[in-house]
XYZ file of C-alpha atoms in Angstrom:
677
model
C 10.489 29.662 -37.669
C 9.145 26.247 -38.385
C 6.030 26.026 -40.698
C 3.045 23.967 -39.610
C 4.008 21.229 -42.081
C 7.522 20.844 -40.603
C 5.897 20.616 -37.206
C 3.461 17.994 -38.263
C 6.221 15.745 -39.785
C 8.254 16.014 -36.606
C 5.385 15.001 -34.335
C 3.036 12.205 -34.188
C 0.036 10.938 -32.344
C 0.410 8.601 -29.288
C -2.669 6.910 -27.839
C -2.509 6.387 -24.114
C -5.091 4.414 -22.230
C -5.920 5.908 -18.818
C -6.691 3.600 -15.904
C -8.867 5.918 -13.866
C -9.682 4.545 -10.467
C -13.110 6.159 -10.190
C -14.335 4.794 -13.488
C -14.998 1.168 -14.360
C -13.794 1.466 -17.981
C -10.437 2.647 -19.191
C -10.422 5.614 -21.574
C -8.056 6.336 -24.483
C -6.446 9.789 -24.719
C -4.676 10.871 -27.892
C -1.558 13.094 -27.533
C 0.613 14.886 -30.156
C 4.230 14.123 -29.203
C 7.714 14.191 -30.699
C 10.464 11.728 -30.157
C 12.562 14.200 -28.143
C 9.841 14.619 -25.563
C 10.773 13.074 -22.214
C 8.416 10.723 -20.375
C 7.716 13.269 -17.711
C 6.513 15.618 -20.348
C 4.200 13.015 -21.805
C 2.655 12.466 -18.299
C 2.244 16.233 -17.843
C 0.462 16.624 -21.215
C -1.699 13.640 -20.284
C -2.793 15.063 -16.919
C -3.546 18.483 -18.515
C -5.694 16.812 -21.239
C -7.614 14.643 -18.785
C -8.305 17.741 -16.744
C -9.446 16.002 -13.596
C -8.274 17.469 -10.272
C -6.724 14.640 -8.205
C -3.319 13.347 -6.946
C -1.609 11.802 -9.989
C 1.773 11.305 -8.287
C 1.395 7.571 -7.987
C 0.614 7.167 -11.743
C 3.161 5.952 -14.271
C 3.331 4.747 -17.888
C 3.227 0.974 -18.616
C 4.286 -0.236 -22.062
C 2.046 -3.336 -22.799
C 3.985 -4.679 -25.830
C 7.358 -4.488 -24.141
C 6.018 -5.488 -20.669
C 7.924 -2.807 -18.854
C 7.426 0.393 -16.875
C 8.652 3.792 -18.246
C 9.927 4.938 -14.789
C 12.928 6.996 -15.936
C 10.898 10.137 -16.543
C 14.019 12.063 -17.854
C 14.425 9.565 -20.726
C 12.942 10.656 -24.112
C 10.474 8.660 -26.178
C 13.296 8.020 -28.732
C 15.624 6.710 -26.019
C 12.933 4.167 -24.798
C 12.071 3.414 -28.500
C 8.430 4.454 -28.122
C 6.789 5.049 -31.450
C 3.151 5.671 -32.625
C 2.195 1.970 -32.514
C 3.076 1.708 -28.779
C 0.252 0.705 -26.530
C 0.746 2.682 -23.248
C -1.228 2.512 -20.110
C -1.363 5.438 -17.461
C -1.985 3.403 -14.302
C -1.311 3.709 -10.605
C 1.954 1.922 -9.445
C 0.385 0.828 -6.195
C -2.476 -1.699 -6.498
C -4.354 -3.995 -4.162
C -3.010 -7.472 -3.720
C -4.345 -10.363 -1.608
C -1.727 -12.229 0.330
C -2.099 -15.603 2.033
C 0.222 -15.541 5.042
C 1.934 -18.704 6.437
C -0.850 -18.944 9.095
C -3.309 -19.162 6.111
C -4.797 -15.768 7.062
C -5.665 -13.570 4.054
C -4.627 -10.014 4.186
C -5.448 -7.375 1.464
C -3.137 -4.469 1.188
C -1.764 -1.907 -1.312
C 1.591 -3.011 -2.929
C 3.931 -1.390 -5.556
C 3.484 -3.168 -8.832
C 6.392 -1.143 -10.251
C 9.148 -1.842 -7.692
C 11.135 -5.058 -7.989
C 9.662 -7.903 -5.792
C 12.602 -7.766 -3.378
C 11.630 -4.169 -2.566
C 7.869 -4.892 -2.704
C 8.333 -7.714 -0.022
C 10.398 -5.385 2.167
C 7.563 -2.822 2.189
C 4.954 -5.564 2.804
C 6.964 -6.912 5.803
C 7.227 -3.364 7.234
C 3.465 -3.056 7.134
C 3.027 -6.552 8.845
C 5.848 -5.799 11.270
C 8.039 -8.702 10.211
C 11.784 -8.094 10.431
C 14.367 -9.587 8.116
C 12.274 -9.337 4.997
C 14.994 -10.821 2.851
C 14.121 -14.305 4.131
C 10.606 -14.018 2.641
C 9.236 -13.777 -0.897
C 6.095 -14.148 -2.954
C 4.979 -17.524 -4.335
C 2.269 -17.855 -7.088
C 0.391 -20.960 -6.048
C 0.107 -23.778 -8.574
C -3.211 -25.257 -9.622
C -2.639 -28.126 -7.158
C -2.705 -25.694 -4.331
C -6.439 -24.915 -4.893
C -7.367 -28.557 -5.615
C -9.933 -30.132 -3.356
C -10.391 -33.814 -3.049
C -13.732 -35.076 -4.438
C -16.166 -35.833 -1.713
C -18.672 -38.658 -1.859
C -21.243 -36.616 0.089
C -23.531 -34.887 -2.513
C -24.932 -32.508 0.172
C -21.697 -30.523 0.512
C -21.946 -27.302 2.431
C -21.043 -24.085 0.546
C -17.512 -22.946 1.173
C -17.305 -20.482 4.101
C -16.532 -16.930 3.073
C -13.315 -16.190 4.967
C -12.640 -13.048 6.904
C -10.091 -10.997 5.079
C -7.788 -8.651 7.019
C -8.017 -5.430 5.080
C -4.956 -3.159 5.391
C -5.828 -0.900 2.556
C -4.903 2.286 4.436
C -1.262 1.161 4.505
C 1.582 3.674 4.671
C 2.540 2.636 1.097
C -0.844 3.561 -0.336
C 0.303 6.972 -1.419
C 3.463 5.595 -2.776
C 5.611 6.762 0.243
C 7.454 4.048 2.054
C 7.313 3.188 5.624
C 9.608 5.265 7.961
C 13.016 3.512 7.887
C 13.439 4.214 11.542
C 10.665 1.570 12.333
C 13.233 -1.105 12.742
C 15.867 0.757 14.758
C 16.456 -0.458 18.321
C 14.731 2.618 19.818
C 11.564 2.556 17.580
C 10.816 -1.176 17.139
C 7.479 -2.039 18.827
C 8.440 -4.001 21.933
C 6.668 -7.382 22.506
C 6.285 -9.279 25.735
C 8.792 -12.070 25.044
C 6.758 -14.642 26.916
C 3.347 -14.323 25.261
C 4.136 -12.181 22.207
C 1.670 -9.356 22.942
C 2.723 -5.789 22.207
C 3.673 -3.864 25.337
C 0.856 -1.346 25.628
C 3.022 1.731 25.990
C 4.464 1.019 22.602
C 1.139 0.714 20.745
C 1.337 4.424 19.836
C 3.945 3.484 17.311
C 1.199 1.665 15.345
C -1.042 4.704 15.307
C -0.164 5.666 11.729
C -0.182 2.115 10.460
C -3.147 -0.109 9.670
C -1.519 -2.699 11.956
C -3.677 -1.830 15.087
C -3.423 -3.808 18.223
C -6.208 -6.055 17.191
C -4.750 -6.844 13.742
C -1.356 -7.305 15.371
C -2.863 -10.019 17.617
C -4.280 -11.794 14.557
C -0.810 -11.924 13.123
C 1.123 -12.677 16.297
C -1.214 -15.281 17.801
C -1.845 -18.773 16.477
C -5.234 -19.271 14.867
C -7.677 -22.051 16.133
C -6.750 -25.389 14.559
C -8.576 -26.373 11.355
C -11.088 -29.117 11.505
C -9.978 -32.648 10.394
C -12.287 -32.417 7.463
C -10.773 -29.167 6.280
C -7.237 -30.572 6.809
C -8.106 -33.738 4.710
C -9.225 -31.433 1.885
C -5.947 -29.568 1.545
C -3.454 -30.528 -1.053
C -0.703 -32.816 0.231
C 2.335 -33.667 -1.889
C 2.917 -37.438 -2.019
C 6.312 -37.649 -3.600
C 9.484 -35.626 -4.181
C 8.193 -34.705 -7.723
C 4.986 -33.337 -6.061
C 7.064 -31.293 -3.653
C 9.150 -30.043 -6.505
C 5.965 -28.708 -8.259
C 5.153 -26.615 -5.161
C 8.343 -24.618 -5.614
C 7.813 -23.662 -9.257
C 5.937 -20.467 -8.549
C 8.500 -18.299 -6.747
C 8.448 -14.860 -8.306
C 11.627 -13.310 -9.710
C 12.941 -10.879 -7.035
C 14.649 -8.717 -9.645
C 11.453 -7.903 -11.679
C 8.203 -6.173 -10.661
C 4.837 -7.765 -10.053
C 3.496 -6.183 -13.284
C 6.364 -7.422 -15.428
C 5.574 -10.945 -14.165
C 1.864 -10.798 -15.144
C 0.475 -10.477 -11.760
C -3.062 -8.870 -11.852
C -4.617 -6.414 -9.368
C -6.310 -8.155 -6.445
C -4.646 -11.513 -7.402
C -3.914 -14.004 -4.659
C -0.288 -14.790 -3.858
C 1.372 -16.598 -0.933
C 3.757 -14.768 1.363
C 6.261 -17.423 2.606
C 9.628 -17.812 4.242
C 11.589 -18.815 1.184
C 15.126 -19.028 2.651
C 15.593 -21.303 5.698
C 18.209 -19.040 7.418
C 16.295 -17.339 10.292
C 18.598 -14.771 11.492
C 18.512 -12.909 14.781
C 15.135 -14.159 16.100
C 14.222 -12.048 19.161
C 10.940 -12.312 20.950
C 11.147 -8.694 22.069
C 10.768 -7.614 18.511
C 9.616 -10.626 16.510
C 6.204 -11.840 17.823
C 4.668 -11.654 14.319
C 7.740 -13.239 12.675
C 8.034 -16.117 15.249
C 4.361 -16.906 14.908
C 4.349 -16.827 11.156
C 7.459 -19.016 11.151
C 5.742 -21.421 13.588
C 2.733 -21.570 11.396
C 4.686 -22.247 8.298
C 6.442 -25.137 10.064
C 3.167 -26.415 11.540
C 1.508 -26.646 8.061
C 4.658 -28.274 6.583
C 4.274 -30.950 9.233
C 0.467 -31.421 8.982
C 0.398 -31.506 5.081
C 3.518 -33.776 4.999
C 5.598 -31.357 2.999
C 8.348 -32.600 5.194
C 8.717 -36.123 6.515
C 8.854 -37.128 10.148
C 8.527 -40.209 12.334
C 5.341 -41.031 14.184
C 7.232 -40.284 17.473
C 8.144 -36.849 16.136
C 4.636 -36.340 14.877
C 3.322 -36.756 18.455
C 5.776 -34.154 19.821
C 4.729 -31.623 17.170
C 1.022 -32.480 18.097
C 1.764 -31.953 21.789
C 3.327 -28.533 21.172
C 0.515 -27.560 18.822
C -2.019 -28.538 21.403
C -0.199 -26.579 24.111
C 0.268 -23.473 21.968
C -3.432 -23.612 20.981
C -4.538 -23.811 24.584
C -2.306 -20.830 25.596
C -3.320 -18.730 22.603
C -6.908 -19.044 23.406
C -6.567 -18.493 27.152
C -6.910 -15.182 28.779
C -3.886 -16.003 30.952
C -1.561 -15.194 28.028
C -2.383 -11.450 28.461
C -0.752 -11.417 31.886
C 2.792 -9.907 32.115
C 5.628 -11.750 33.580
C 8.581 -11.197 35.867
C 12.047 -10.145 34.708
C 13.469 -13.632 35.838
C 11.044 -15.372 33.366
C 12.087 -12.997 30.608
C 15.685 -13.903 31.221
C 14.884 -17.625 31.048
C 13.191 -17.147 27.610
C 16.122 -15.158 26.373
C 18.537 -17.849 27.556
C 16.371 -20.451 25.806
C 16.270 -18.448 22.711
C 20.019 -18.136 22.497
C 20.291 -21.924 22.455
C 17.556 -22.065 19.690
C 18.974 -19.512 17.430
C 20.177 -20.817 14.091
C 23.873 -20.248 13.679
C 24.670 -19.335 10.066
C 27.807 -20.635 8.356
C 30.266 -17.794 8.404
C 28.368 -15.965 11.112
C 30.308 -13.999 13.755
C 30.558 -15.738 17.060
C 30.374 -13.655 20.231
C 32.530 -15.954 22.320
C 36.282 -16.139 22.866
C 35.974 -19.927 22.511
C 36.915 -19.558 18.813
C 40.340 -18.523 19.880
C 41.114 -21.759 21.680
C 44.173 -23.340 20.247
C 43.740 -26.757 21.849
C 40.638 -27.995 20.087
C 38.603 -30.307 22.299
C 38.138 -33.960 21.315
C 35.680 -36.712 21.922
C 36.811 -40.271 22.554
C 34.525 -43.190 23.530
C 33.324 -46.666 22.495
C 30.647 -46.520 19.839
C 29.084 -49.227 17.541
C 29.601 -48.992 13.813
C 27.745 -50.448 10.859
C 28.597 -49.997 7.101
C 25.773 -51.137 4.721
C 26.850 -53.768 2.253
C 24.749 -55.831 -0.069
C 23.494 -59.267 1.236
C 24.584 -58.473 4.784
C 22.390 -58.223 7.860
C 22.556 -54.956 9.861
C 25.202 -56.087 12.467
C 26.957 -53.348 14.519
C 30.546 -53.832 15.771
C 32.123 -51.853 18.614
C 35.201 -49.653 18.019
C 37.043 -46.991 19.873
C 36.221 -43.681 18.198
C 38.144 -40.334 18.368
C 36.644 -37.078 17.084
C 39.055 -34.131 16.645
C 38.808 -31.062 14.362
C 36.247 -32.067 11.759
C 37.491 -35.644 11.436
C 36.400 -38.918 12.924
C 38.813 -41.921 13.365
C 38.179 -45.369 14.839
C 40.427 -48.077 16.183
C 39.882 -51.736 17.256
C 40.284 -50.789 20.873
C 41.386 -47.895 23.207
C 44.911 -49.172 23.524
C 45.589 -48.777 19.783
C 44.683 -45.119 19.762
C 48.306 -43.971 19.297
C 48.786 -46.112 16.242
C 47.182 -46.109 12.782
C 43.299 -46.035 12.822
C 41.220 -48.548 10.828
C 39.846 -45.522 9.024
C 39.840 -41.685 9.312
C 37.025 -39.736 7.757
C 36.622 -36.018 7.202
C 32.993 -35.044 7.904
C 33.217 -31.602 6.196
C 30.315 -31.525 3.684
C 28.604 -34.708 4.831
C 24.913 -35.260 5.561
C 24.100 -35.955 9.278
C 20.754 -37.647 9.845
C 19.403 -38.577 13.313
C 18.303 -42.306 13.686
C 16.622 -42.202 17.003
C 13.808 -43.960 18.855
C 13.789 -42.774 22.461
C 11.083 -45.227 23.532
C 13.159 -48.128 22.109
C 16.380 -46.615 23.533
C 17.942 -46.383 20.135
C 20.396 -43.520 19.703
C 21.901 -43.614 16.194
C 23.631 -41.279 13.750
C 23.516 -41.854 10.071
C 26.448 -40.235 8.128
C 26.479 -39.840 4.278
C 30.002 -38.744 3.424
C 30.674 -37.298 -0.151
C 33.216 -39.315 -2.175
C 34.118 -39.012 -5.832
C 31.551 -41.355 -7.109
C 28.646 -40.577 -4.753
C 28.025 -40.905 -0.978
C 29.708 -43.169 1.575
C 27.046 -44.397 4.127
C 27.790 -45.320 7.761
C 25.892 -45.715 10.903
C 27.047 -44.967 14.483
C 25.103 -46.217 17.539
C 25.442 -44.558 21.003
C 24.606 -46.047 24.416
C 22.609 -43.185 25.970
C 21.219 -39.635 25.464
C 24.301 -37.722 26.780
C 26.775 -39.624 24.510
C 24.427 -39.187 21.594
C 23.966 -35.484 22.061
C 27.784 -34.847 22.293
C 28.564 -36.916 19.183
C 25.612 -35.671 17.158
C 26.415 -32.034 17.812
C 30.116 -32.646 16.897
C 29.027 -34.255 13.689
C 26.605 -31.451 12.778
C 29.284 -28.854 13.351
C 31.932 -30.794 11.419
C 29.576 -31.056 8.443
C 29.601 -27.155 8.354
C 33.391 -27.072 8.636
C 33.341 -26.138 12.358
C 34.985 -27.777 15.358
C 33.900 -28.405 18.963
C 35.753 -25.223 19.920
C 32.995 -23.216 18.164
C 30.699 -21.287 20.524
C 27.574 -23.050 19.117
C 28.756 -26.570 20.299
C 27.461 -26.488 23.957
C 24.069 -24.865 22.978
C 23.683 -27.488 20.232
C 24.316 -30.262 22.767
C 21.643 -28.754 25.106
C 19.231 -28.412 22.187
C 19.495 -32.039 21.326
C 19.191 -33.142 24.873
C 15.969 -30.931 25.266
C 14.505 -32.525 22.144
C 15.240 -36.020 23.422
C 13.460 -35.193 26.706
C 10.391 -34.083 24.817
C 10.361 -37.358 23.036
C 10.665 -39.231 26.225
C 7.154 -40.664 27.058
C 6.761 -40.826 30.765
C 4.701 -43.942 31.432
C 4.380 -43.097 35.146
C 3.036 -39.605 34.428
C -0.453 -38.623 35.668
C -3.085 -39.745 33.359
C -4.892 -36.788 31.705
C -8.477 -36.226 32.947
C -11.264 -37.733 30.850
C -12.731 -34.146 30.541
C -9.635 -32.839 28.825
C -9.444 -36.002 26.718
C -13.028 -35.480 25.481
C -12.404 -31.763 24.793
C -9.496 -32.486 22.548
C -9.732 -33.162 18.865
C -6.467 -35.048 18.173
C -6.975 -35.254 14.386
C -6.488 -31.470 14.209
C -2.927 -31.728 15.378
C -1.512 -34.584 13.243
C -1.378 -35.290 9.504
C -4.422 -37.037 8.007
C -2.372 -40.148 7.197
C -1.221 -40.427 10.831
C -4.850 -39.893 12.114
C -6.079 -42.747 10.031
C -3.721 -45.219 11.761
C -5.143 -44.692 15.267
C -8.487 -44.470 17.011
C -9.247 -41.002 18.206
C -9.083 -41.793 22.002
C -5.799 -43.675 21.592
C -4.338 -40.691 19.643
C -5.548 -38.255 22.180
C -4.035 -40.215 25.070
C -0.663 -40.390 23.313
C -0.648 -36.614 22.520
C -1.623 -35.742 26.116
C 1.153 -38.048 27.389
C 3.633 -36.247 25.190
C 2.124 -32.902 26.370
C 3.236 -33.657 29.940
C 6.805 -32.860 28.919
C 5.950 -29.403 27.528
C 2.983 -28.374 29.840
C 4.804 -25.716 31.775
C 6.309 -23.969 28.629
C 5.409 -20.294 28.131
C 3.805 -19.523 24.771
C 6.789 -18.045 22.763
C 9.134 -20.590 24.116
C 6.753 -23.383 22.916
C 6.700 -21.902 19.436
C 10.449 -21.649 19.408
C 10.727 -25.295 20.544
C 8.448 -26.239 17.689
C 10.692 -24.282 15.230
C 13.768 -26.054 16.720
C 12.177 -29.530 16.403
C 11.340 -28.666 12.768
C 14.975 -27.672 12.102
C 16.196 -30.940 13.499
C 14.332 -33.009 10.939
C 16.528 -34.485 8.233
C 14.706 -32.904 5.321
C 14.488 -29.352 6.969
C 15.386 -26.502 4.730
C 15.429 -28.533 1.569
C 13.688 -27.046 -1.539
C 13.182 -29.530 -4.266
C 13.350 -29.147 -8.102
C 13.112 -31.692 -10.911
C 16.211 -31.416 -13.021
C 18.161 -33.263 -15.773
C 21.963 -33.271 -15.211
C 24.213 -32.887 -18.177
C 25.063 -36.383 -19.632
C 22.323 -38.114 -17.714
C 19.448 -40.046 -19.432
C 17.099 -39.729 -16.410
C 15.523 -37.060 -14.321
C 16.759 -36.429 -10.805
C 15.725 -34.251 -7.943
C 17.991 -31.178 -6.908
C 17.607 -30.276 -3.235
C 18.713 -26.664 -2.455
C 19.524 -25.916 1.270
C 21.041 -22.875 3.035
C 24.596 -24.351 2.721
C 24.602 -27.046 0.070
C 23.118 -28.641 -3.096
C 22.091 -32.222 -3.078
C 21.526 -34.614 -5.964
C 18.788 -36.977 -5.023
C 17.600 -40.109 -6.921
C 13.916 -39.262 -7.950
C 12.841 -42.940 -7.698
C 14.314 -43.887 -4.243
C 14.777 -40.439 -2.526
C 18.308 -41.363 -1.683
C 21.038 -38.568 -1.812
C 23.562 -39.297 -4.448
C 26.050 -36.302 -4.196
C 26.372 -33.233 -2.149
C 28.066 -29.954 -3.006
C 28.584 -27.335 -0.443
C 28.221 -23.556 -1.269
C 31.622 -22.847 0.526
C 33.211 -24.898 -2.419
C 31.526 -23.005 -5.212
C 33.928 -20.789 -7.278
C 31.349 -19.518 -9.671
C 27.984 -20.216 -11.219
C 26.019 -18.885 -14.196
C 23.132 -19.558 -16.505
C 23.229 -20.234 -20.266
C 20.047 -18.383 -21.089
C 19.808 -19.959 -24.607
C 19.987 -23.569 -23.386
C 18.357 -22.600 -19.994
C 21.182 -24.533 -18.333
C 22.737 -23.776 -14.823
C 26.445 -24.404 -14.819
C 28.358 -24.561 -11.434
C 32.146 -24.715 -10.982
C 33.458 -25.969 -7.611
C 37.079 -26.216 -6.248
C 39.473 -28.792 -7.775
C 38.077 -28.155 -11.226
C 34.770 -29.948 -10.442
C 31.890 -28.857 -12.774
C 28.154 -29.731 -12.826
C 25.401 -28.563 -15.157
C 21.721 -29.164 -15.235
C 18.509 -28.043 -16.897
C 15.402 -27.401 -14.710
C 12.250 -29.338 -15.659
C 9.889 -28.305 -12.932
C 10.599 -24.559 -12.835
C 12.382 -21.780 -14.601
C 16.153 -21.993 -14.195
C 16.230 -18.453 -12.908
C 14.330 -19.646 -9.745
C 17.129 -22.160 -8.888
C 19.823 -19.653 -9.781
C 18.263 -17.139 -7.462
C 17.984 -19.698 -4.656
C 21.794 -20.308 -4.781
C 22.701 -16.610 -5.010
C 20.127 -15.730 -2.241
C 21.556 -18.175 0.261
C 25.026 -16.963 -0.449
C 23.764 -13.363 0.014
C 22.232 -14.266 3.403
C 25.417 -15.674 4.723
C 26.927 -12.235 4.466
C 24.592 -10.779 7.119
C 25.963 -9.618 10.445
C 24.223 -8.944 13.870
C 24.500 -5.274 13.581
C 20.945 -4.191 14.320
C 21.114 -1.010 12.280
C 22.694 -2.698 9.265
C 20.963 -1.843 6.036
C 20.778 -4.647 3.465
C 23.036 -4.303 0.376
C 20.268 -4.683 -2.212
C 22.678 -4.238 -5.071
C 24.761 -7.243 -3.813
C 21.560 -9.283 -3.662
C 20.631 -8.537 -7.234
C 24.264 -9.053 -8.419
C 24.189 -12.581 -6.819
C 20.802 -13.497 -7.944
C 20.120 -11.611 -11.180
C 22.079 -13.953 -13.465
C 23.003 -11.126 -15.829
C 26.733 -10.813 -14.985
């Protein structure tokens, strides 16, 4: 038998603060515990001492000094290292969070603050009915995001109190996750693939979810355009360094919200982080397609991605068209099967083909790889030389391009043969001026080799451009995605083609339109309102017959065709360099960019990466490529873990297949992105 003194020496007092939801102030509770008591036993003692009848199942212990959850309830206090001086908080694991969606709509929902962010985002996306949650993440906005430009008008109106979509009664509120069957082929809510509305017979699947039919429409339909004044107030990055600052706030996917200092009811941004949009399907993805469209739209309007004025007008015409259809009652009408088939055919052309993805066509098995051969004009930039193009006979086969002085010399030695694997392909097009050019930046040992090709007409340009784009990814024209890519390019060129003989828009429609809502503020300043409206309506003639979902998909496709698409920027200092550079991270490559000029210096493709790691002491990312090529850099605009996670995340996404019932390998994601191995 132990005496009372022995018992006292073996036990000690532990003070636990209780975060009781029904009371404003937290209360301290003192427990007498011993080191061999497990965490579950501590929580049991705590609940008994509080003596309030309620559901405590969502509560857990948070260790304030160590900044960690004590979730392994079978571990003892000794194993965790908890002693009498530990400050523990007994608090709910699920707390309210405000999320700003890509369409700038604010939703308020209950989220796990104890699960890693990767899992928390998965649960959020299930509530919002967004498939492929691995493409999204949470971004803590920088101070610049909330900055407003100073207005000269002293009589400013008070900011409008926005309508927050409250999803508090979410399935995760009690700590139980959403039914995993929600995303199977038989249980997914079916959307009309033309207008994105949920088919009424399937709305019963939303009955246990806060995502009612009305809320679903808010997320699946485009919101009315912002006023030009509101648009002008929003923060717009002016340089690559500004763009790099926007990407500093991505949360660590391998740690919980609480571990990263996120407070209850704090505002975060839910965004598509990885630009690999896999398996888009209008039958299941109305919300996902709309939010993707909205993220692309705001990237264009706020000039987070650069585009030409001609391209800006196409984006404006599509926005205007989508805005009209979204506000029209006609979008509620159901459509015939033939129209559905047309949309699905268009979608198959628009879908992004991931590197390493599985092709469904037997074309990959063709042994005789197709080739292109034609007269093109070539220009290679040199100092003190005017931009003079010279005609050569070009032959494109496999992933290489060769050119000869004329067609008769094709069987001999070419003037030059270049392998385009890993190169940058940039469109250099002005449809109105009949200019169809391709800019190639080809990696060489000391940087990038620059060359320009000039085509004679749209069809020639589409064929050669598609071949160059596939070759840059290591694919040939035998790949099943070649013909769809040619059609995509031709479709985009037709949208750019301004038909001067087209019917002039009515003055009533012209008056009703606010063109400044559909272009960036800088573009709006260059033109008078009537002139801008006329040009947008002229471009609108080419897209006026498109159904709603196809128009959104066309917008996404046009966004994907921009040279800067998919690049996330970070300010870095490469090892051995005396100046700062910009690192661009894309879905298949890393690009070193001169911070002053914005010109790409070197490109490294993920397919050539042998290994990468982080030196956590020096905060340096080290990457080893094939042929014993190494590069190392320190991150200046963000934590090095963010860049490390981006690289691993893209490599993880390239392992996905089209199996609809496939469950994500979360362990593989954390292994590739965690940086601990």
